[in-house]
Amino acid sequence: MNWKDKFFRIAPVMLAVVTSGCTMSQVSLDYQPTLAQVVKGRPVLAVGRFTNSRGESAKYLGVVRTPIGTPLEYIYTRTSVEDIVRNAFTHACNARGMLTSTSSAQYIITGEVLEVSCSQLVHPYGYARIRMNVVRAATGEMVFTRVYAGERQNAAYRPGSGSPVPALRELASRALQDAVDRALDDPEFRGRIRGGAPHYQPGML
């Protein structure tokens, strides 16, 4: 038997050994209005569709690794990340008094999920990056678009101190909340929906 035959016989066994030690967890991310320093506004917004532009499957969130990089546990969300982001914007708008029904909204928030993730190699880490688009409900005209990010990190994980997954879920939730809060409390965004600033033009950031 030549080396190629040996490799193709052994490779599936090696893959099974490597992956058999990995586990999978499902988590739910949240938005907590009590943690935000909300800036109140007028009820002129409805929240529409967000798309998943992460290059990952809709429910993939992240991975826990050993200090040498070996995957130990994969983390997934219970619902799609794009729905989680939409729900976060909905809760955040409601907490600010800015949410209304789609039929009466002057503006619709949509956007792209560019990144929502968590990971642990040494330090547990959560990151979110969201593009928020704001369109005029009556015409579909884009009036504002910008990317917002949030990130959270904890001290190094101590082996034997319990599962890191709850801490990673919290970090991802708070990173997402930071991005959403920065978006909705952005003074330039608030000026656009008050009609006090020029409309969006192609090329604007």
mmCIF file of N, CA and C in Angstrom, residues 65-150:
data_model
loop_
_atom_site.group_PDB
_atom_site.id
_atom_site.type_symbol
_atom_site.label_atom_id
_atom_site.label_comp_id
_atom_site.label_asym_id
_atom_site.label_seq_id
_atom_site.Cartn_x
_atom_site.Cartn_y
_atom_site.Cartn_z
ATOM 1 N N ARG A 65 -11.862 27.847 21.933
ATOM 2 C CA ARG A 65 -10.658 27.110 21.551
ATOM 3 C C ARG A 65 -9.732 26.929 22.748
ATOM 4 N N THR A 66 -8.872 25.931 22.644
ATOM 5 C CA THR A 66 -7.805 25.762 23.622
ATOM 6 C C THR A 66 -6.757 26.842 23.366
ATOM 7 N N PRO A 67 -5.838 27.056 24.313
ATOM 8 C CA PRO A 67 -4.783 28.062 24.087
ATOM 9 C C PRO A 67 -3.931 27.803 22.857
ATOM 10 N N ILE A 68 -3.909 26.559 22.344
ATOM 11 C CA ILE A 68 -3.145 26.295 21.115
ATOM 12 C C ILE A 68 -4.030 26.346 19.874
ATOM 13 N N GLY A 69 -5.321 26.697 20.055
ATOM 14 C CA GLY A 69 -6.200 26.925 18.920
ATOM 15 C C GLY A 69 -7.111 25.786 18.537
ATOM 16 N N THR A 70 -7.082 24.682 19.258
ATOM 17 C CA THR A 70 -7.952 23.550 18.923
ATOM 18 C C THR A 70 -9.397 23.856 19.304
ATOM 19 N N PRO A 71 -10.358 23.691 18.392
ATOM 20 C CA PRO A 71 -11.765 23.964 18.737
ATOM 21 C C PRO A 71 -12.271 22.983 19.796
ATOM 22 N N LEU A 72 -12.938 23.533 20.809
ATOM 23 C CA LEU A 72 -13.533 22.708 21.857
ATOM 24 C C LEU A 72 -15.060 22.722 21.799
ATOM 25 N N GLU A 73 -15.614 23.904 21.488
ATOM 26 C CA GLU A 73 -17.073 24.038 21.522
ATOM 27 C C GLU A 73 -17.517 25.103 20.528
ATOM 28 N N TYR A 74 -18.499 24.753 19.716
ATOM 29 C CA TYR A 74 -19.083 25.694 18.774
ATOM 30 C C TYR A 74 -20.368 26.262 19.364
ATOM 31 N N ILE A 75 -20.578 27.560 19.157
ATOM 32 C CA ILE A 75 -21.729 28.247 19.736
ATOM 33 C C ILE A 75 -22.630 28.744 18.618
ATOM 34 N N TYR A 76 -23.901 28.444 18.745
ATOM 35 C CA TYR A 76 -24.909 28.859 17.767
ATOM 36 C C TYR A 76 -26.036 29.596 18.487
ATOM 37 N N THR A 77 -26.725 30.457 17.757
ATOM 38 C CA THR A 77 -27.891 31.131 18.308
ATOM 39 C C THR A 77 -29.144 30.299 18.041
ATOM 40 N N ARG A 78 -30.165 30.513 18.843
ATOM 41 C CA ARG A 78 -31.406 29.741 18.696
ATOM 42 C C ARG A 78 -32.224 30.220 17.493
ATOM 43 N N THR A 79 -32.130 31.496 17.186
ATOM 44 C CA THR A 79 -32.772 32.051 15.996
ATOM 45 C C THR A 79 -31.703 32.716 15.147
ATOM 46 N N SER A 80 -32.040 33.107 13.942
ATOM 47 C CA SER A 80 -31.049 33.681 13.037
ATOM 48 C C SER A 80 -30.498 34.990 13.597
ATOM 49 N N VAL A 81 -29.241 35.258 13.314
ATOM 50 C CA VAL A 81 -28.599 36.475 13.793
ATOM 51 C C VAL A 81 -29.290 37.712 13.237
ATOM 52 N N GLU A 82 -29.755 37.642 11.988
ATOM 53 C CA GLU A 82 -30.431 38.809 11.422
ATOM 54 C C GLU A 82 -31.729 39.125 12.164
ATOM 55 N N ASP A 83 -32.443 38.084 12.624
ATOM 56 C CA ASP A 83 -33.650 38.324 13.422
ATOM 57 C C ASP A 83 -33.290 38.866 14.804
ATOM 58 N N ILE A 84 -32.186 38.390 15.370
ATOM 59 C CA ILE A 84 -31.733 38.903 16.663
ATOM 60 C C ILE A 84 -31.422 40.395 16.564
ATOM 61 N N VAL A 85 -30.741 40.796 15.500
ATOM 62 C CA VAL A 85 -30.404 42.210 15.321
ATOM 63 C C VAL A 85 -31.674 43.037 15.109
ATOM 64 N N ARG A 86 -32.582 42.522 14.310
ATOM 65 C CA ARG A 86 -33.852 43.241 14.107
ATOM 66 C C ARG A 86 -34.591 43.416 15.426
ATOM 67 N N ASN A 87 -34.629 42.374 16.247
ATOM 68 C CA ASN A 87 -35.303 42.466 17.533
ATOM 69 C C ASN A 87 -34.606 43.454 18.460
ATOM 70 N N ALA A 88 -33.272 43.497 18.407
ATOM 71 C CA ALA A 88 -32.532 44.441 19.243
ATOM 72 C C ALA A 88 -32.881 45.877 18.859
ATOM 73 N N PHE A 89 -32.932 46.162 17.571
ATOM 74 C CA PHE A 89 -33.318 47.505 17.132
ATOM 75 C C PHE A 89 -34.753 47.820 17.538
ATOM 76 N N THR A 90 -35.637 46.831 17.458
ATOM 77 C CA THR A 90 -37.033 47.051 17.844
ATOM 78 C C THR A 90 -37.132 47.400 19.326
ATOM 79 N N HIS A 91 -36.470 46.629 20.180
ATOM 80 C CA HIS A 91 -36.490 46.909 21.618
ATOM 81 C C HIS A 91 -35.855 48.263 21.926
ATOM 82 N N ALA A 92 -34.765 48.572 21.232
ATOM 83 C CA ALA A 92 -34.070 49.828 21.478
ATOM 84 C C ALA A 92 -34.915 51.031 21.058
ATOM 85 N N CYS A 93 -35.583 50.932 19.920
ATOM 86 C CA CYS A 93 -36.475 52.011 19.478
ATOM 87 C C CYS A 93 -37.634 52.189 20.456
ATOM 88 N N ASN A 94 -38.179 51.074 20.912
ATOM 89 C CA ASN A 94 -39.287 51.127 21.861
ATOM 90 C C ASN A 94 -38.855 51.772 23.171
ATOM 91 N N ALA A 95 -37.659 51.442 23.660
ATOM 92 C CA ALA A 95 -37.151 52.020 24.907
ATOM 93 C C ALA A 95 -36.965 53.529 24.796
ATOM 94 N N ARG A 96 -36.737 54.017 23.589
ATOM 95 C CA ARG A 96 -36.534 55.445 23.364
ATOM 96 C C ARG A 96 -37.821 56.176 23.010
ATOM 97 N N GLY A 97 -38.930 55.458 22.958
ATOM 98 C CA GLY A 97 -40.193 56.078 22.571
ATOM 99 C C GLY A 97 -40.254 56.420 21.101
ATOM 100 N N MET A 98 -39.447 55.741 20.273
ATOM 101 C CA MET A 98 -39.340 56.076 18.860
ATOM 102 C C MET A 98 -40.035 55.067 17.957
ATOM 103 N N LEU A 99 -40.570 53.994 18.525
ATOM 104 C CA LEU A 99 -41.160 52.927 17.725
ATOM 105 C C LEU A 99 -42.639 53.187 17.472
ATOM 106 N N THR A 100 -43.055 52.932 16.241
ATOM 107 C CA THR A 100 -44.469 52.995 15.892
ATOM 108 C C THR A 100 -44.757 51.866 14.911
ATOM 109 N N SER A 101 -45.993 51.745 14.501
ATOM 110 C CA SER A 101 -46.360 50.677 13.569
ATOM 111 C C SER A 101 -45.837 50.989 12.164
ATOM 112 N N THR A 102 -45.683 49.947 11.372
ATOM 113 C CA THR A 102 -45.207 50.138 10.003
ATOM 114 C C THR A 102 -46.138 51.034 9.217
ATOM 115 N N SER A 103 -47.429 50.930 9.464
ATOM 116 C CA SER A 103 -48.406 51.719 8.698
ATOM 117 C C SER A 103 -48.332 53.209 8.995
ATOM 118 N N SER A 104 -47.852 53.583 10.175
ATOM 119 C CA SER A 104 -47.798 55.004 10.528
ATOM 120 C C SER A 104 -46.374 55.547 10.597
ATOM 121 N N ALA A 105 -45.374 54.715 10.338
ATOM 122 C CA ALA A 105 -43.976 55.149 10.453
ATOM 123 C C ALA A 105 -43.607 56.131 9.351
ATOM 124 N N GLN A 106 -42.796 57.107 9.696
ATOM 125 C CA GLN A 106 -42.245 58.017 8.697
ATOM 126 C C GLN A 106 -40.955 57.443 8.094
ATOM 127 N N TYR A 107 -40.253 56.630 8.888
ATOM 128 C CA TYR A 107 -38.981 56.067 8.446
ATOM 129 C C TYR A 107 -38.922 54.590 8.819
ATOM 130 N N ILE A 108 -38.225 53.822 7.992
ATOM 131 C CA ILE A 108 -38.017 52.394 8.242
ATOM 132 C C ILE A 108 -36.521 52.141 8.390
ATOM 133 N N ILE A 109 -36.160 51.455 9.461
ATOM 134 C CA ILE A 109 -34.771 51.040 9.661
ATOM 135 C C ILE A 109 -34.579 49.653 9.070
ATOM 136 N N THR A 110 -33.581 49.505 8.220
ATOM 137 C CA THR A 110 -33.167 48.200 7.701
ATOM 138 C C THR A 110 -31.651 48.121 7.851
ATOM 139 N N GLY A 111 -31.046 47.061 7.344
ATOM 140 C CA GLY A 111 -29.598 47.046 7.412
ATOM 141 C C GLY A 111 -28.958 45.716 7.118
ATOM 142 N N GLU A 112 -27.667 45.650 7.415
ATOM 143 C CA GLU A 112 -26.863 44.449 7.189
ATOM 144 C C GLU A 112 -26.142 44.066 8.475
ATOM 145 N N VAL A 113 -26.129 42.781 8.758
ATOM 146 C CA VAL A 113 -25.325 42.258 9.861
ATOM 147 C C VAL A 113 -23.961 41.920 9.286
ATOM 148 N N LEU A 114 -22.985 42.766 9.530
ATOM 149 C CA LEU A 114 -21.640 42.564 9.009
ATOM 150 C C LEU A 114 -20.831 41.637 9.914
ATOM 151 N N GLU A 115 -21.117 41.676 11.204
ATOM 152 C CA GLU A 115 -20.450 40.782 12.154
ATOM 153 C C GLU A 115 -21.233 40.764 13.460
ATOM 154 N N VAL A 116 -21.533 39.607 13.944
ATOM 155 C CA VAL A 116 -21.953 39.380 15.329
ATOM 156 C C VAL A 116 -21.313 38.060 15.704
ATOM 157 N N SER A 117 -20.412 38.085 16.685
ATOM 158 C CA SER A 117 -19.656 36.872 16.975
ATOM 159 C C SER A 117 -19.109 36.908 18.390
ATOM 160 N N CYS A 118 -18.675 35.746 18.837
ATOM 161 C CA CYS A 118 -17.928 35.645 20.086
ATOM 162 C C CYS A 118 -16.854 34.587 19.891
ATOM 163 N N SER A 119 -15.814 34.667 20.687
ATOM 164 C CA SER A 119 -14.736 33.691 20.565
ATOM 165 C C SER A 119 -13.946 33.665 21.858
ATOM 166 N N GLN A 120 -13.243 32.572 22.055
ATOM 167 C CA GLN A 120 -12.321 32.491 23.184
ATOM 168 C C GLN A 120 -11.113 31.669 22.783
ATOM 169 N N LEU A 121 -9.971 32.301 22.846
ATOM 170 C CA LEU A 121 -8.692 31.608 22.729
ATOM 171 C C LEU A 121 -8.026 31.662 24.105
ATOM 172 N N VAL A 122 -7.755 32.876 24.561
ATOM 173 C CA VAL A 122 -7.340 33.118 25.947
ATOM 174 C C VAL A 122 -8.374 34.003 26.622
ATOM 175 N N HIS A 123 -8.669 35.155 25.974
ATOM 176 C CA HIS A 123 -9.649 36.094 26.511
ATOM 177 C C HIS A 123 -11.006 35.874 25.839
ATOM 178 N N PRO A 124 -12.091 35.781 26.597
ATOM 179 C CA PRO A 124 -13.432 35.747 25.990
ATOM 180 C C PRO A 124 -13.726 37.098 25.334
ATOM 181 N N TYR A 125 -14.319 37.072 24.148
ATOM 182 C CA TYR A 125 -14.444 38.285 23.339
ATOM 183 C C TYR A 125 -15.755 38.257 22.571
ATOM 184 N N GLY A 126 -16.437 39.405 22.518
ATOM 185 C CA GLY A 126 -17.645 39.545 21.714
ATOM 186 C C GLY A 126 -17.529 40.765 20.819
ATOM 187 N N TYR A 127 -18.058 40.662 19.612
ATOM 188 C CA TYR A 127 -17.918 41.751 18.634
ATOM 189 C C TYR A 127 -19.172 41.842 17.774
ATOM 190 N N ALA A 128 -19.552 43.060 17.442
ATOM 191 C CA ALA A 128 -20.694 43.290 16.548
ATOM 192 C C ALA A 128 -20.381 44.467 15.635
ATOM 193 N N ARG A 129 -20.794 44.342 14.395
ATOM 194 C CA ARG A 129 -20.658 45.437 13.420
ATOM 195 C C ARG A 129 -21.885 45.403 12.522
ATOM 196 N N ILE A 130 -22.641 46.483 12.554
ATOM 197 C CA ILE A 130 -23.949 46.548 11.900
ATOM 198 C C ILE A 130 -24.022 47.775 11.002
ATOM 199 N N ARG A 131 -24.521 47.600 9.791
ATOM 200 C CA ARG A 131 -24.859 48.756 8.956
ATOM 201 C C ARG A 131 -26.334 49.057 9.135
ATOM 202 N N MET A 132 -26.631 50.266 9.583
ATOM 203 C CA MET A 132 -28.015 50.710 9.712
ATOM 204 C C MET A 132 -28.370 51.614 8.535
ATOM 205 N N ASN A 133 -29.418 51.250 7.821
ATOM 206 C CA ASN A 133 -29.972 52.089 6.767
ATOM 207 C C ASN A 133 -31.310 52.655 7.239
ATOM 208 N N VAL A 134 -31.581 53.884 6.873
ATOM 209 C CA VAL A 134 -32.857 54.512 7.218
ATOM 210 C C VAL A 134 -33.479 55.030 5.926
ATOM 211 N N VAL A 135 -34.674 54.556 5.627
ATOM 212 C CA VAL A 135 -35.355 54.958 4.401
ATOM 213 C C VAL A 135 -36.663 55.654 4.751
ATOM 214 N N ARG A 136 -37.064 56.569 3.892
ATOM 215 C CA ARG A 136 -38.344 57.249 4.069
ATOM 216 C C ARG A 136 -39.469 56.274 3.706
ATOM 217 N N ALA A 137 -40.392 56.067 4.618
ATOM 218 C CA ALA A 137 -41.421 55.047 4.441
ATOM 219 C C ALA A 137 -42.286 55.311 3.215
ATOM 220 N N ALA A 138 -42.603 56.551 2.947
ATOM 221 C CA ALA A 138 -43.535 56.874 1.871
ATOM 222 C C ALA A 138 -42.931 56.665 0.492
ATOM 223 N N THR A 139 -41.599 56.836 0.375
ATOM 224 C CA THR A 139 -40.980 56.822 -0.955
ATOM 225 C C THR A 139 -39.883 55.765 -1.115
ATOM 226 N N GLY A 140 -39.364 55.225 -0.006
ATOM 227 C CA GLY A 140 -38.231 54.314 -0.094
ATOM 228 C C GLY A 140 -36.905 55.020 -0.272
ATOM 229 N N GLU A 141 -36.886 56.334 -0.198
ATOM 230 C CA GLU A 141 -35.659 57.120 -0.361
ATOM 231 C C GLU A 141 -34.720 56.881 0.828
ATOM 232 N N MET A 142 -33.460 56.615 0.551
ATOM 233 C CA MET A 142 -32.463 56.463 1.600
ATOM 234 C C MET A 142 -32.118 57.833 2.169
ATOM 235 N N VAL A 143 -32.260 57.993 3.473
ATOM 236 C CA VAL A 143 -31.931 59.271 4.095
ATOM 237 C C VAL A 143 -30.694 59.184 4.984
ATOM 238 N N PHE A 144 -30.273 57.954 5.326
ATOM 239 C CA PHE A 144 -29.106 57.832 6.197
ATOM 240 C C PHE A 144 -28.585 56.402 6.139
ATOM 241 N N THR A 145 -27.267 56.230 6.174
ATOM 242 C CA THR A 145 -26.661 54.906 6.298
ATOM 243 C C THR A 145 -25.297 55.047 6.951
ATOM 244 N N ARG A 146 -24.987 54.146 7.881
ATOM 245 C CA ARG A 146 -23.697 54.193 8.560
ATOM 246 C C ARG A 146 -23.453 52.852 9.252
ATOM 247 N N VAL A 147 -22.174 52.534 9.431
ATOM 248 C CA VAL A 147 -21.784 51.300 10.125
ATOM 249 C C VAL A 147 -21.431 51.623 11.571
ATOM 250 N N TYR A 148 -21.931 50.795 12.485
ATOM 251 C CA TYR A 148 -21.666 50.962 13.913
ATOM 252 C C TYR A 148 -21.129 49.653 14.472
ATOM 253 N N ALA A 149 -20.213 49.772 15.438
ATOM 254 C CA ALA A 149 -19.583 48.579 16.003
ATOM 255 C C ALA A 149 -19.594 48.637 17.519
ATOM 256 N N GLY A 150 -19.491 47.455 18.119
ATOM 257 C CA GLY A 150 -19.341 47.333 19.560
ATOM 258 C C GLY A 150 -18.481 46.124 19.852
#
